[in-house]
Coordinates of C-alpha atoms in Angstrom, one line a residue:
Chain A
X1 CA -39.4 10.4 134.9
X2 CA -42.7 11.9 133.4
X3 CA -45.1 8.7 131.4
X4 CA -48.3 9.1 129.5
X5 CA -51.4 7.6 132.0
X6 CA -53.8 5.6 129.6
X7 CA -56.8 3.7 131.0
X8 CA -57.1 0.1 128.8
X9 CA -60.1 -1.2 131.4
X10 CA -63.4 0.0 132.8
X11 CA -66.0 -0.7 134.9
X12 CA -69.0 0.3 136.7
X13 CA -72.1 -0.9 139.2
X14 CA -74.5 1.7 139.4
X15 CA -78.0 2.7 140.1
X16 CA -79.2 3.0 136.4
X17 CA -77.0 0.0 135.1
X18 CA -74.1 -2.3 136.0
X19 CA -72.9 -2.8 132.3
X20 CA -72.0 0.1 129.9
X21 CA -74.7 -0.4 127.6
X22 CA -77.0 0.3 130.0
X23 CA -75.4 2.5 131.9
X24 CA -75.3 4.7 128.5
X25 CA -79.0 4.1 127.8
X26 CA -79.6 5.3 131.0
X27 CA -78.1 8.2 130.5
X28 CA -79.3 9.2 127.2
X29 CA -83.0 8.2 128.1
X30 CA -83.1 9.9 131.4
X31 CA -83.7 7.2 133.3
X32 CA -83.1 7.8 137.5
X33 CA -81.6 5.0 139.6
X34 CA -83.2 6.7 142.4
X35 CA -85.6 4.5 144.2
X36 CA -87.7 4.7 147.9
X37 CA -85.5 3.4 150.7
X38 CA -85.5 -0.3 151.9
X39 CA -87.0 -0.8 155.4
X40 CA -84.4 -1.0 158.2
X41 CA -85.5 -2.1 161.5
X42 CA -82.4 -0.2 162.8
X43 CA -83.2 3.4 161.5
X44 CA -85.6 3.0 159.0
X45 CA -88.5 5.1 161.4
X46 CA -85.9 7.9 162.5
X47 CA -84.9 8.7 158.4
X48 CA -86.5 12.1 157.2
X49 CA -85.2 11.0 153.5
X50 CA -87.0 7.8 152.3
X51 CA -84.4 7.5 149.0
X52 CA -81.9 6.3 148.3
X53 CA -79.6 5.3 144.8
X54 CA -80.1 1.7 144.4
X55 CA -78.6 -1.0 142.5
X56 CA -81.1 -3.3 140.8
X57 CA -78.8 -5.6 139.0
X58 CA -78.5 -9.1 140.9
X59 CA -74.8 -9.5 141.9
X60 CA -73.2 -12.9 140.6
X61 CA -71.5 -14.0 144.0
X62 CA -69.2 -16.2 141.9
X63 CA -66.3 -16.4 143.5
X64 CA -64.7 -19.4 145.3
X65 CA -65.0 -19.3 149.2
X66 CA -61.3 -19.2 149.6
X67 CA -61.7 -15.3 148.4
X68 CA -65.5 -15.1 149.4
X69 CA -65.0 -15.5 153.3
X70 CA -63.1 -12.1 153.4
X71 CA -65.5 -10.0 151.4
X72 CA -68.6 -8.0 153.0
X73 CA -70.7 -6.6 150.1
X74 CA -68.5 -3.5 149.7
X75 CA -65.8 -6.2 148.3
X76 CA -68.2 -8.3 146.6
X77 CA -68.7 -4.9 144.3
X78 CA -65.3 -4.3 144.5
X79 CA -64.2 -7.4 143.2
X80 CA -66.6 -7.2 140.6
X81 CA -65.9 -4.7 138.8
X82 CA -61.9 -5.1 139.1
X83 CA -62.6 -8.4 137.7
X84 CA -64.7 -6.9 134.6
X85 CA -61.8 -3.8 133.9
X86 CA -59.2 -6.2 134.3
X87 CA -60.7 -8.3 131.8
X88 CA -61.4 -5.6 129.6
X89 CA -57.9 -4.2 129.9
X90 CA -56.6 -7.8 128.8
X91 CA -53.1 -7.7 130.7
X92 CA -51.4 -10.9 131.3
X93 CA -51.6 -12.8 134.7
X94 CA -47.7 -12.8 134.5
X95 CA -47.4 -8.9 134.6
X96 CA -50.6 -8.5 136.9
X97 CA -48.6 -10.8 139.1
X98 CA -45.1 -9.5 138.5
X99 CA -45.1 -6.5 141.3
X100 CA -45.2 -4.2 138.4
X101 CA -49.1 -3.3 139.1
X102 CA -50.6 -1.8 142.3
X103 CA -54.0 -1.2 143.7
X104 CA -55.8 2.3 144.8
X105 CA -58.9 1.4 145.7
X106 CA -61.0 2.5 149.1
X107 CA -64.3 3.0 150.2
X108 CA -65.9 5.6 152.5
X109 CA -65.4 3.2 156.2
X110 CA -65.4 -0.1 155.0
X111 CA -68.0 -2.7 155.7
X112 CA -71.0 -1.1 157.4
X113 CA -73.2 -3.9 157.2
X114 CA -70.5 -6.1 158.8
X115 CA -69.1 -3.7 161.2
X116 CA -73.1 -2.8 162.3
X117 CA -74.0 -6.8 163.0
X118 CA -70.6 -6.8 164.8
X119 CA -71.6 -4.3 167.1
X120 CA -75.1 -5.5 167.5
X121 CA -73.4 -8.6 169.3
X122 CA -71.4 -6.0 171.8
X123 CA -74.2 -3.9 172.5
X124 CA -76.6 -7.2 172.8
X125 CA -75.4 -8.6 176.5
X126 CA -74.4 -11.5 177.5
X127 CA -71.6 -13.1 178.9
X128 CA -69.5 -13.5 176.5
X129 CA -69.4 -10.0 174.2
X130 CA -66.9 -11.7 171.7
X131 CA -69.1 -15.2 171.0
X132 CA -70.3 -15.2 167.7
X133 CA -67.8 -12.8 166.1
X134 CA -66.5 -14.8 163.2
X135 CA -62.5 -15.2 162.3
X136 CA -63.1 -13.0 158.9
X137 CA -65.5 -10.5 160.2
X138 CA -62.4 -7.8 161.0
X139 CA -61.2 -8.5 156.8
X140 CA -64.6 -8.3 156.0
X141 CA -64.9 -4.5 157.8
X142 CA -62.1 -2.8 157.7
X143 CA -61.4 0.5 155.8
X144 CA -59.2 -1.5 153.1
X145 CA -61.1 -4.1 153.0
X146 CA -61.6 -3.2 149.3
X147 CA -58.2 -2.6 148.1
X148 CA -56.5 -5.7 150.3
X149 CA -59.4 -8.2 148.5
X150 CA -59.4 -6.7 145.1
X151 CA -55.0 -7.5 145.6
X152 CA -55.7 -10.9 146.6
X153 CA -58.0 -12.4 144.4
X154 CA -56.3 -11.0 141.3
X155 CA -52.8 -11.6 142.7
X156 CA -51.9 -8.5 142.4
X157 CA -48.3 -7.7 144.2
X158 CA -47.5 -4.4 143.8
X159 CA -48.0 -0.9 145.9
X160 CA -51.5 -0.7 148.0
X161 CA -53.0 2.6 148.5
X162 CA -56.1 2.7 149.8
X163 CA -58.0 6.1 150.4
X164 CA -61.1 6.5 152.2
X165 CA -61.6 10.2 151.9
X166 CA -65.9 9.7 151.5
X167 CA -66.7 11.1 148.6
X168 CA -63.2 11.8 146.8
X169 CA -62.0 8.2 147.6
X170 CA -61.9 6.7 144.2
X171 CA -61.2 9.7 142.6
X172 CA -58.0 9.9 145.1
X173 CA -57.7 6.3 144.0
X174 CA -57.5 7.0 140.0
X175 CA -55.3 10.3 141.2
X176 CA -52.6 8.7 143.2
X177 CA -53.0 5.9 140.8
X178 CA -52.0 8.1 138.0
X179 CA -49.1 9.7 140.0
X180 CA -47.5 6.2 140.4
X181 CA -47.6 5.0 137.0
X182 CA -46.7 8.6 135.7
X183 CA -44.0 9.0 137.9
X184 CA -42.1 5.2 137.0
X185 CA -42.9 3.7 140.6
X186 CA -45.8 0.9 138.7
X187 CA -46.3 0.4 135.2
X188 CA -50.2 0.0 135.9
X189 CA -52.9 0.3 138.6
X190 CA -56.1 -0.6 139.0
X191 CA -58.1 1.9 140.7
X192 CA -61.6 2.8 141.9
X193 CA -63.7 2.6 144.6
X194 CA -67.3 1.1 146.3
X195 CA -70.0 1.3 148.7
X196 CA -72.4 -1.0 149.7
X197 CA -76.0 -0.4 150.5
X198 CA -76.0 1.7 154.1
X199 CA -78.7 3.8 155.8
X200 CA -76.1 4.9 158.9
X201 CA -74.8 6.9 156.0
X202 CA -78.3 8.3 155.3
X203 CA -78.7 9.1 159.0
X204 CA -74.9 11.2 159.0
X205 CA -75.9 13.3 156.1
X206 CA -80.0 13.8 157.3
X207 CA -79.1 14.7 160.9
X208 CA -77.1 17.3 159.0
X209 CA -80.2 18.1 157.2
X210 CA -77.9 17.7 154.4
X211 CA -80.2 15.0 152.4
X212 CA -82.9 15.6 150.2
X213 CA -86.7 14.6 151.9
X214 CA -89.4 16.4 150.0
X215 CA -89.5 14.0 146.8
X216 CA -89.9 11.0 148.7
X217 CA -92.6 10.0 147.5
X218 CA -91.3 10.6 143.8
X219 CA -87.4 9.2 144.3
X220 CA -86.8 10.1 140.3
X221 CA -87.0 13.8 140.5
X222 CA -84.0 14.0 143.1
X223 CA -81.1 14.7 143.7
X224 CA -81.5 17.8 141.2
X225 CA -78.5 19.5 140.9
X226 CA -78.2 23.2 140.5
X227 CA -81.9 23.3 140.1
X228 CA -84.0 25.9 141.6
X229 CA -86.1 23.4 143.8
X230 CA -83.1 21.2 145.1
X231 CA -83.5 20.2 148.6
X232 CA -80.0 17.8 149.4
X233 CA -78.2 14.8 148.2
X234 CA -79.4 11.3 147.7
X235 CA -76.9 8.7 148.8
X236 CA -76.4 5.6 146.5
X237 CA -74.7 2.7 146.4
X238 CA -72.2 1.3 143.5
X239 CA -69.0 0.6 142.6
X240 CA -66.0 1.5 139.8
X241 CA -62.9 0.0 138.4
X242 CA -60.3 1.5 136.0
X243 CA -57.3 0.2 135.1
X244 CA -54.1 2.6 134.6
X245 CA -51.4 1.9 132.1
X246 CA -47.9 3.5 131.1
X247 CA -48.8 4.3 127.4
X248 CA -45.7 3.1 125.6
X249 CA -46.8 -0.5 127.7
X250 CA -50.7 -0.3 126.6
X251 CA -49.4 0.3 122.7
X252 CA -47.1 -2.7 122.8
X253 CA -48.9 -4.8 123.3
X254 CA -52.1 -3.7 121.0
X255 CA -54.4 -2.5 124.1
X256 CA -57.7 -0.7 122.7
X257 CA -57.8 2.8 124.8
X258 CA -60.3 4.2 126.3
X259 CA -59.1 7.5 127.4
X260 CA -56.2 9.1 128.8
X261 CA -55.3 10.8 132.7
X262 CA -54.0 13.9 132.1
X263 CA -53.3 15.3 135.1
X264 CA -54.6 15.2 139.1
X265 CA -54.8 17.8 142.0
X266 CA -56.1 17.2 145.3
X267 CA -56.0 19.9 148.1
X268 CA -57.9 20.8 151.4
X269 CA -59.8 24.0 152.5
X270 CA -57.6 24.1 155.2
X271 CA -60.8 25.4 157.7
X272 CA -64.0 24.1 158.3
X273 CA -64.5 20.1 157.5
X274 CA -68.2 20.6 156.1
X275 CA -68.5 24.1 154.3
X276 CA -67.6 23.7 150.8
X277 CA -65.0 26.7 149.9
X278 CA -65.3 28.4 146.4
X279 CA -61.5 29.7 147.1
X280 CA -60.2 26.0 147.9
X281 CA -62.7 24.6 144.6
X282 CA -60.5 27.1 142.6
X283 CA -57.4 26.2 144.2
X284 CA -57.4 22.7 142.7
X285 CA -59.0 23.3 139.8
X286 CA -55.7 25.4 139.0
X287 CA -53.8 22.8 140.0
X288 CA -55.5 20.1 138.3
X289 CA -54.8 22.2 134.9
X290 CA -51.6 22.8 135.7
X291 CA -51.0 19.2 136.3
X292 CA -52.6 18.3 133.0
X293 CA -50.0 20.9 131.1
X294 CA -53.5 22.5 129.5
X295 CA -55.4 25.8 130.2
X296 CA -59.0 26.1 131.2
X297 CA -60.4 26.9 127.2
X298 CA -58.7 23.3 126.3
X299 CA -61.6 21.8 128.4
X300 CA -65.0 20.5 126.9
X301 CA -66.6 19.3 129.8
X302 CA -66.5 19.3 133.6
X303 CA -68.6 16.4 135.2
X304 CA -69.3 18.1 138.4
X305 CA -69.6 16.9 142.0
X306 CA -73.2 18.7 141.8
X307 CA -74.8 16.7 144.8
X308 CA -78.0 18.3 145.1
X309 CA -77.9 20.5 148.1
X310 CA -78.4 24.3 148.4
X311 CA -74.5 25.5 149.7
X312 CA -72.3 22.3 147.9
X313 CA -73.7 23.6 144.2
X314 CA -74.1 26.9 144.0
X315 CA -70.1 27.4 145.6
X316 CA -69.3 25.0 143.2
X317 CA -70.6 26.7 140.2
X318 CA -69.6 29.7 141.3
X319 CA -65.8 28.2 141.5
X320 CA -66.2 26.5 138.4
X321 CA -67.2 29.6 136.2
X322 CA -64.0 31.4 137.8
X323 CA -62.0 29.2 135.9
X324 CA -63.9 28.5 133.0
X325 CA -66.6 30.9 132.5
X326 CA -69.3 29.6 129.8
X327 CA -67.3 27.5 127.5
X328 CA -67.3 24.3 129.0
X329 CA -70.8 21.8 129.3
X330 CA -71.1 21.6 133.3
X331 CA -73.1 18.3 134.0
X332 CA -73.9 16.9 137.3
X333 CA -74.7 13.3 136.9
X334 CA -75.5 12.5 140.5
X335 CA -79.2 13.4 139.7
X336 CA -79.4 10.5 137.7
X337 CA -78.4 7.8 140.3
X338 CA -77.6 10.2 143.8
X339 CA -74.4 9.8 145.4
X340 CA -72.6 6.8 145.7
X341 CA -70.2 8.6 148.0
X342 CA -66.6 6.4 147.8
X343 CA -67.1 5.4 144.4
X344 CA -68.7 8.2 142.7
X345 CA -65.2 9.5 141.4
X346 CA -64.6 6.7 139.9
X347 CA -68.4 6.3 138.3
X348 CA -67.9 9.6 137.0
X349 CA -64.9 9.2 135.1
X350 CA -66.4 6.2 133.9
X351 CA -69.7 8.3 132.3
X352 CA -66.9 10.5 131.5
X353 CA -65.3 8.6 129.3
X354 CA -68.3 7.3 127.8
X355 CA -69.6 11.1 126.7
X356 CA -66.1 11.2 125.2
X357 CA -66.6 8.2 123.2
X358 CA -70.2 9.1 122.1
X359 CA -69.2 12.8 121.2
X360 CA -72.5 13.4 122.9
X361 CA -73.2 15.7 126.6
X362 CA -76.3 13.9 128.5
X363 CA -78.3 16.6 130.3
X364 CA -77.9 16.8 134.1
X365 CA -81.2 15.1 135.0
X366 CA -84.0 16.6 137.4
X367 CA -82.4 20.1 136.6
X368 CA -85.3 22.0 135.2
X369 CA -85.2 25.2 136.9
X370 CA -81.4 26.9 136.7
X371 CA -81.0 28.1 140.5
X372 CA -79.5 32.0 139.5
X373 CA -76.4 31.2 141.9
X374 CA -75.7 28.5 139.6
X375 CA -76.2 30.2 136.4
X376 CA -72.4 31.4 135.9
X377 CA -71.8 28.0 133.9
X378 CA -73.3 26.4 130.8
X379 CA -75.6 23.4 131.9
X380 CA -76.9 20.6 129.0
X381 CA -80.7 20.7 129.2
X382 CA -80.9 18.5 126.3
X383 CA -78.6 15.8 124.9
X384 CA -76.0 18.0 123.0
X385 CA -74.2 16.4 119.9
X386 CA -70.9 17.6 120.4
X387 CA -66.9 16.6 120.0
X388 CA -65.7 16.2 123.4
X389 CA -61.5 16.1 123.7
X390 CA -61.1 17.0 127.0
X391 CA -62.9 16.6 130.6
X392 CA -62.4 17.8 133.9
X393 CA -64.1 15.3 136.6
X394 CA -64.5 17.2 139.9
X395 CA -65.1 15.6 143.4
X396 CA -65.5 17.5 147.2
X397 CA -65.6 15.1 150.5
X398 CA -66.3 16.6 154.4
X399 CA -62.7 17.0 155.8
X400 CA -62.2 20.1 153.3
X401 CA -60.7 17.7 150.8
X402 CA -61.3 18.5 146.7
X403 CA -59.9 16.9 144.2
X404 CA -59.7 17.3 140.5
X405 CA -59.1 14.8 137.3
X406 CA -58.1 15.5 133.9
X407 CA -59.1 13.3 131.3
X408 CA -58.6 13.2 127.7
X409 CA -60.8 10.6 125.1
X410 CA -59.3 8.0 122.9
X411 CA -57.8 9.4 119.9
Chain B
X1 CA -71.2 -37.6 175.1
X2 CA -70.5 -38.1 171.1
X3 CA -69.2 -41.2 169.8
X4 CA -66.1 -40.6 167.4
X5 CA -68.2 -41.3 164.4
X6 CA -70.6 -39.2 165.6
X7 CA -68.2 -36.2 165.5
X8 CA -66.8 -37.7 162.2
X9 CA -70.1 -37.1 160.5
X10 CA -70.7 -33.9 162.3
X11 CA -67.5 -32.4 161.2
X12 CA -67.3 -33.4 157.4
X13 CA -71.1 -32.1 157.6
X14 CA -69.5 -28.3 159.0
X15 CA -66.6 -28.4 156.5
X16 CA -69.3 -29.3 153.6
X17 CA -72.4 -26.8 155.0
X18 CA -69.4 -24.2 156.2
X19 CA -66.4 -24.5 154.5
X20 CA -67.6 -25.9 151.1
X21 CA -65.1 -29.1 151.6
X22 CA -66.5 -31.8 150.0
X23 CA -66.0 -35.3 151.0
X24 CA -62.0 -35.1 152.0
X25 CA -60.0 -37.4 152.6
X26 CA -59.2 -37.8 156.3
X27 CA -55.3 -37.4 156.0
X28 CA -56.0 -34.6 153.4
X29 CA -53.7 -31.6 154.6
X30 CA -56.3 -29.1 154.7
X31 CA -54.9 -26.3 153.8
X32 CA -52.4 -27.3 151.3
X33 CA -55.6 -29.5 149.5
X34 CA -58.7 -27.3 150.8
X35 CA -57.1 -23.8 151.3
X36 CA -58.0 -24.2 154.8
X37 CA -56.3 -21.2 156.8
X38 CA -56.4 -20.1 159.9
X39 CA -59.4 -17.8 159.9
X40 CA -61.3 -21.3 158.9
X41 CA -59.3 -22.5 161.8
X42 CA -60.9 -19.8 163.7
X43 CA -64.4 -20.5 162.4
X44 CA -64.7 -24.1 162.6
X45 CA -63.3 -24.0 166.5
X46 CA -66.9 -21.4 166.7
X47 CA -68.8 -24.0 165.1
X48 CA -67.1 -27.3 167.8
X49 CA -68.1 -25.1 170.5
X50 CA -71.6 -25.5 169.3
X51 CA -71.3 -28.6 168.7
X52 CA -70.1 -29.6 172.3
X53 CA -72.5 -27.4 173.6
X54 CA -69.6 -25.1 175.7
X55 CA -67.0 -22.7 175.5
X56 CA -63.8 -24.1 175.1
X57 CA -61.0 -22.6 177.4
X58 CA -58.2 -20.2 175.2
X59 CA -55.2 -21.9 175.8
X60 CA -57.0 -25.2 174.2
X61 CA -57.7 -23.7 171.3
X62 CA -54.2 -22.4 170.8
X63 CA -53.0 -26.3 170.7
X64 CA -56.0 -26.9 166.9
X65 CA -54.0 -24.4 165.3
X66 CA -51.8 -26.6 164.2
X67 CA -53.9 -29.2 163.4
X68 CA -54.2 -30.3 159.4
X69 CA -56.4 -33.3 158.9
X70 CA -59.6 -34.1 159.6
X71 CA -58.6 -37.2 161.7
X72 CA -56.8 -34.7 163.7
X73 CA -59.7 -32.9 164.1
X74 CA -61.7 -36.1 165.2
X75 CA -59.1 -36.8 167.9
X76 CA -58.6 -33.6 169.4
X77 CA -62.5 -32.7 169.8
X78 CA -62.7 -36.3 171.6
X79 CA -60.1 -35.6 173.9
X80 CA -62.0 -32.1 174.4
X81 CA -64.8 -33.7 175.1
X82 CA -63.1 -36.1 177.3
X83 CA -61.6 -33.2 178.9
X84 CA -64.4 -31.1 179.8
X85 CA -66.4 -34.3 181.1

């Protein structure tokens, strides 16, 4: 059994917006969610990179306590934009209810906020190491604490997957998502992924000397993918929802369309768990297509993983142009809000989908300067006017995993 | 030593300041009315340690689980009390 994947539900918490109006005028003005890092009396002193992708938006914390008292803030977001996808995707409590639709949704580790105040009271002293660690505080923490919230406060009874690959999480998520509604096990998922403001993040990727630290006193003009004067990634906080539906279900019953999944490829380098690998890029790209029944010309535009650092993009444009030479729009979007590691998948199919819908390519902000290692693909350096059918959304996470999504826009 | 209604009032004042529960009734079955579960259970037995001002021994604890009401509450942190004095 082989179904159509369409998505009837989207939505996003970002740096440069939390609704799609302004997500899109952030996009198309240039505008950078980037923004100076928040003081942490933990690390704050020992951080070389001072930025750091923020959401602005206040949150609504509007749910009841009953769901509340399991949520850290990764769920709040979480929750959030489930709520606002499933809303948008308009499916009846009855189905959502019914076992019929699952949940793929993960973030990078959880709860860091919870899981650091947790061990703050172990390391602390005392007598009594376990005083003060409250009944919820393991639901509010742990690794699915994303997916098993979002199931619960929608009601949601079918399959729960719940990846937490860093940065290919959600796109994982929309992946394996796609898999079971396209291969009859669920006739929809909702999908995605989020993480929460976190600075031991910052410190994993700085002690790597993997994030970005000469524009800290000008957050706006990094990450800058592929550009000549990039210096690492920015992490950033946000969050993303889709929800996935078996065609022939979404036209029944009158659903407005957003787009269409195509096909999905994940692999692994199968060597080191840092270096990015042009040959493993490549690998899934292939397989991606091949998934997707298309061949490399049929695509418009690949939304890059593009994070900003020296190794990560010029590999990646090098893979990228194997496949694809010129003909494709290349855009890396994380220079316009940094990298919201578990959920940036997800954000990017979102922005994705919204290019699609806009016929219009945003240029990949902060990219001035086209590094020559990265000049095998075509980059927008303006906003380009342009029919877009067909997208490739392209994510890399340490462990050696790479994935790859195929999307097509509503007809 | 607290007087019953003294751990009355301080218990509906936890379930109100904690638990957003609201004025129940005292034979209210908590978590078929209030959606009181058993991490709450968990919670509020933190919060009766405060109160009583010391640690309340394991196998003790075991025995609230199954309590439901808030009268039953009352009770068993007076006999606690009564207990530990």
């Amino acid at each position: 059994m082989e179904r159509r994947v369409v998505i009837t539900g989207a939505s996003a918490i970002t740096p440069i917006g939390a609704t799609p109006q302004n997500i899109w005028d952030s996009l198309l003005h240039g505008r950078s969610g980037v923004k100076s890092i928040k003081d942490d009396p933990l690390l704050g002193k020992h951080l070389r990179s001072r930025v750091f992708g923020t959401v602005t938006d206040e949150l609504v914390y509007d749910f009841e306590r009953h769901y509340r008292k399991t949520m850290g803030p990764v769920s709040y977001y979480a929750c959030q934009v489930a709520k606002k996808a499933l809303e948008q995707a308009g499916l009846e409590e009855k189905f959502v209810n019914s076992g019929k639709m699952g949940v793929a949704f993960g973030s990078t580790h959880g709860s860091p906020s919870v899981q650091r105040s947790i061990y703050e009271k172990f390391f602390k002293g005392g007598d009594n190491k376990l005083k003060g660690i409250g009944g919820a505080d393991y639901l509010k923490s742990m690794v699915h604490t994303t997916a098993a919230n979002v199931a619960r406060m929608f009601g949601i009874t079918g399959r729960i997957i719940s990846s937490c690959t860093a940065c290919t999480t959600s796109a994982q998520s929309i992946g394996y998502g796609f898999e079971s509604v396209k291969f009859g096990m669920q006739d929809a998922m909702l999908c995605g992924g989020a993480d929460e403001y976190d600075t031991t993040t910052v410190a994993v990727f700085d002690n790597l000397l993997a994030c970005s630290t000469s524009f800290n006193d000008t957050p706006e003009k990094t990450p800058r993918p592929f550009d000549t004067k990039r210096d690492g990634l920015v992490v950033a906080e946000g969050a993303g929802a889709v929800v996935l539906e078996e065609f022939e279900h979404a036209k029944a019953r009158g659903a407005v369309i957003l787009g269409e999944v195509l096909g999905f490829a994940c692999g692994n380098n199968g060597d080191s768990l840092i270096m990015p690998d042009a040959v493993g890029i490549e690998r899934t790209i292939r397989a991606g297509l091949l998934s997707a029944g298309i061949g490399p010309e049929q695509v418009d535009l690949v939304t890059a993983h593009a994070t900003g650092t020296k190794l990560g993009d010029a590999t990646e444009a090098m893979a990228t142009a194997a496949i694809y030479g010129k003909k494709p729009w290349v855009i890396g979007l994380k220079g316009y809000m940094g990298h919201s590691m578990g959920s940036c998948g997800v954000i990017e199919t979102i922005c994705s989908l919204m290019m699609m819908e806009h016929s219009t390519v945003v240029p990949t902000l902060n990219l001035e300067n086209i590094d020559p290692r990265c000049d095998g693909i075509k980059h927008p350096m303006e906003i380009v006017n342009t029919e877009i059918k067909t997208a490739a959304v392209q994510n890399f996470a340490f462990g050696g995993v790479n994935t790859c999504l195929l999307l097509q826009g509503p007809d | 030593m607290l007087e019953k209604k003294e751990i009355e009032k301080a218990i509906l004042r936890i379930l109100n300041d904690q638990f957003e529960i609201s004025n129940p009734g005292m034979d209210d079955d908590l978590r078929e009315k209030h959606k009181f579960d058993s991490i709450d259970g968990i919670e509020l037995l933190a919060e009766v340690e405060e109160l009583l001002g010391f640690e309340i021994n394991q196998e003790v604890k075991k025995e609230a689980l199954e309590i439901r009401t808030v009268r039953q509450i009352v009770d068993w942190v007076e006999k606690v009390q009564s207990e530990h004095s």
